[in-house]
Coordinates of C-alpha atoms and ligand atoms in Angstrom, one line a residue:
M1 CA 84.4 71.9 131.5
I2 CA 85.7 68.2 131.3
E3 CA 89.3 69.1 132.5
N4 CA 87.8 70.8 135.5
I5 CA 85.4 67.8 135.9
E6 CA 88.6 65.6 135.8
K7 CA 90.7 67.8 138.4
R8 CA 87.8 67.5 140.8
V9 CA 87.6 63.8 140.4
I10 CA 91.5 63.4 141.0
E11 CA 91.2 65.8 144.1
K12 CA 88.6 63.8 145.6
L13 CA 89.8 60.2 144.6
G14 CA 93.3 60.7 144.9
H15 CA 93.5 59.3 148.4
H16 CA 92.1 56.3 147.1
P17 CA 94.1 55.1 144.1
K18 CA 92.3 52.0 143.5
R19 CA 89.0 53.8 143.1
L20 CA 90.7 56.3 141.1
K21 CA 92.0 53.8 138.8
H22 CA 88.5 52.0 139.0
V23 CA 86.6 55.5 137.7
Y24 CA 89.3 55.8 134.9
G25 CA 88.5 52.2 134.1
V26 CA 84.8 52.7 133.7
A27 CA 85.6 56.1 131.9
E28 CA 87.5 54.4 129.3
T29 CA 85.3 51.2 128.9
A30 CA 82.4 53.4 128.7
Q31 CA 83.9 55.7 125.8
K32 CA 84.7 52.7 123.9
L33 CA 81.1 51.3 124.0
A34 CA 80.0 54.8 123.6
I35 CA 81.7 54.8 119.8
I36 CA 80.4 51.5 119.4
Y37 CA 76.6 52.7 120.0
H38 CA 77.0 56.3 118.6
E39 CA 77.0 57.6 121.9
S40 CA 78.9 60.7 123.1
V41 CA 82.1 60.3 124.3
D42 CA 82.3 63.2 126.2
K43 CA 79.2 62.1 128.0
A44 CA 80.3 58.7 128.8
K45 CA 83.7 60.0 130.1
I46 CA 82.1 62.3 132.5
A47 CA 79.6 60.0 133.9
G48 CA 82.4 57.3 134.1
L49 CA 84.9 59.5 136.0
F50 CA 82.0 61.0 138.3
H51 CA 79.9 58.2 139.0
D52 CA 81.6 57.1 142.4
I53 CA 82.9 60.4 143.5
A54 CA 80.8 60.4 146.7
K55 CA 81.7 57.2 147.5
Y56 CA 84.0 57.8 150.3
D57 CA 81.9 60.9 151.7
T58 CA 80.4 60.5 155.4
L59 CA 76.6 59.7 155.5
E60 CA 76.2 63.3 156.7
E61 CA 78.1 65.1 153.5
K62 CA 75.7 62.5 151.3
L63 CA 72.5 63.5 152.9
N64 CA 73.6 67.0 152.2
M65 CA 73.7 66.7 148.5
M66 CA 70.3 65.1 148.3
D67 CA 66.8 66.3 149.2
L68 CA 64.6 64.5 151.4
R69 CA 62.6 62.4 148.6
W70 CA 65.9 60.8 147.6
M71 CA 66.8 60.1 151.6
K72 CA 63.2 58.7 151.9
V73 CA 63.4 56.1 148.7
Y74 CA 66.7 54.6 149.7
A75 CA 66.7 55.0 153.6
D76 CA 66.6 51.0 153.9
Y77 CA 69.5 51.2 151.1
P78 CA 72.1 53.9 152.0
V79 CA 74.4 52.0 149.5
I80 CA 72.6 54.2 146.9
Y81 CA 73.1 57.6 148.4
H82 CA 76.7 57.8 146.9
A83 CA 75.2 57.6 143.4
I84 CA 72.4 59.9 144.0
A85 CA 74.7 62.6 145.8
A86 CA 77.3 62.3 143.0
A87 CA 74.8 63.1 140.2
N88 CA 73.6 66.5 142.4
I89 CA 77.3 67.4 143.1
L90 CA 77.8 67.2 139.3
E91 CA 74.7 69.4 138.7
H92 CA 75.3 72.0 141.2
E93 CA 79.0 72.2 141.3
F94 CA 79.4 72.0 137.5
K95 CA 76.0 72.8 136.3
V96 CA 75.3 69.8 134.3
H97 CA 71.8 69.2 133.4
D98 CA 72.0 66.9 130.8
P99 CA 69.4 64.4 132.4
D100 CA 71.4 61.3 130.7
I101 CA 74.3 61.9 132.1
L102 CA 72.9 62.4 135.7
N103 CA 70.7 59.3 135.5
A104 CA 73.8 57.5 134.5
I105 CA 75.4 58.4 137.4
R106 CA 72.2 58.2 139.7
Y107 CA 71.4 54.6 138.6
H108 CA 74.7 53.2 138.3
V109 CA 74.3 50.7 141.0
W110 CA 71.1 48.8 140.5
G111 CA 70.0 50.5 137.0
R112 CA 66.4 51.2 136.4
K113 CA 63.5 50.4 134.1
G114 CA 63.9 51.9 130.9
M115 CA 67.4 53.2 130.9
S116 CA 68.7 55.1 128.1
T117 CA 71.8 53.8 125.9
L118 CA 74.1 55.9 128.1
E119 CA 72.9 54.9 131.3
K120 CA 73.4 51.1 130.0
I121 CA 76.8 51.6 128.8
I122 CA 77.7 53.3 132.4
F123 CA 76.0 50.4 134.4
V124 CA 78.1 47.7 132.3
A125 CA 81.4 49.7 132.4
D126 CA 81.2 50.1 136.1
S127 CA 81.1 45.8 136.3
C128 CA 83.9 44.9 133.5
E129 CA 86.1 47.7 133.4
P130 CA 89.3 45.7 133.5
N131 CA 90.8 47.4 136.7
R132 CA 88.3 46.1 138.9
G133 CA 89.6 42.7 138.4
F134 CA 86.3 40.7 138.1
E135 CA 87.2 37.4 136.4
D136 CA 84.2 37.7 133.5
S137 CA 85.2 41.5 132.6
D138 CA 86.3 40.2 129.2
Y139 CA 83.4 38.1 128.8
V140 CA 80.9 40.9 130.0
Y141 CA 82.8 43.6 127.7
E142 CA 82.4 41.3 124.5
L143 CA 78.6 40.7 125.4
A144 CA 78.2 44.5 125.7
T145 CA 79.7 45.1 122.3
K146 CA 77.2 42.8 120.8
D147 CA 74.1 42.8 123.0
L148 CA 74.0 45.7 125.6
D149 CA 70.8 44.5 127.0
R150 CA 71.9 41.0 127.7
A151 CA 75.0 42.4 129.2
V152 CA 73.0 44.7 131.7
C153 CA 70.9 41.4 132.3
Y154 CA 74.2 39.6 133.2
C155 CA 75.7 42.2 135.7
M156 CA 72.4 42.5 137.3
E157 CA 71.9 39.0 137.7
Q158 CA 75.8 38.8 139.0
S159 CA 75.0 42.0 141.5
I160 CA 71.9 39.7 143.0
K161 CA 73.8 36.6 143.5
H162 CA 76.7 39.0 145.1
V163 CA 74.4 40.3 147.6
E164 CA 72.7 36.7 148.2
S165 CA 76.2 35.3 149.0
K166 CA 76.8 37.7 151.8
G167 CA 73.4 36.3 153.4
L168 CA 71.4 39.5 152.5
S169 CA 68.4 40.0 150.2
P170 CA 68.2 42.2 147.4
S171 CA 65.8 44.9 147.4
E172 CA 62.4 44.6 145.6
E173 CA 63.7 47.1 143.4
Q174 CA 66.7 45.6 142.4
I175 CA 64.8 42.3 141.5
E176 CA 62.0 44.0 139.9
I177 CA 64.8 45.9 137.7
Y178 CA 66.5 42.7 136.5
Q179 CA 63.1 40.8 135.8
Y180 CA 62.3 43.8 133.5
Y181 CA 65.7 43.3 131.8
L182 CA 65.0 39.8 131.6
E183 CA 62.0 40.4 129.5
V184 CA 63.8 43.2 127.4
T185 CA 66.1 40.5 126.6
R186 CA 63.2 37.9 125.7
G187 CA 61.6 40.6 123.4
E188 CA 58.8 40.8 126.0
T189 CA 59.2 44.6 126.7
E190 CA 60.1 47.5 124.4
Ligands
FE2_1 FE1 82.0 52.3 140.2

């Protein structure tokens, strides 16, 4: 099954070589972290490869892959649509029903409160895979190998700063999730 999923990813992102390199980077980084945290390497690979599959779909294509509930939830933040659509494509096309894989894809942009280990791995790997060229990718990866929650928190902080640097306001949901992980790292939750 992984071979078919991989084929589909190459077929879809083949015209976007930088993006294709990125998803391979996420898959590889996620697999390394999966070994460290005793998670399934196959699940990490699937989620990593598939998370951005809908990135270049038109709005209409993405909406076709979503039900009304999700459309409404993120109506003001269509940046999230590619993640929701990707999870739905994987579920419908490849009959992958594993909630861990689907949630890792669905919530890879902002994360969510109470993420599983695999979800955290994909969230962090998306930021620190080496091909993306972020200055702090080594630092984030090292941090992730030692303390996944702190790495999650760091990535969320960077993402919020990035939004603010463009003169935009992060969503209330994104801020709440970040605050939740700040509390987690302080030992106040979970
Ligand atoms: Fe990504």
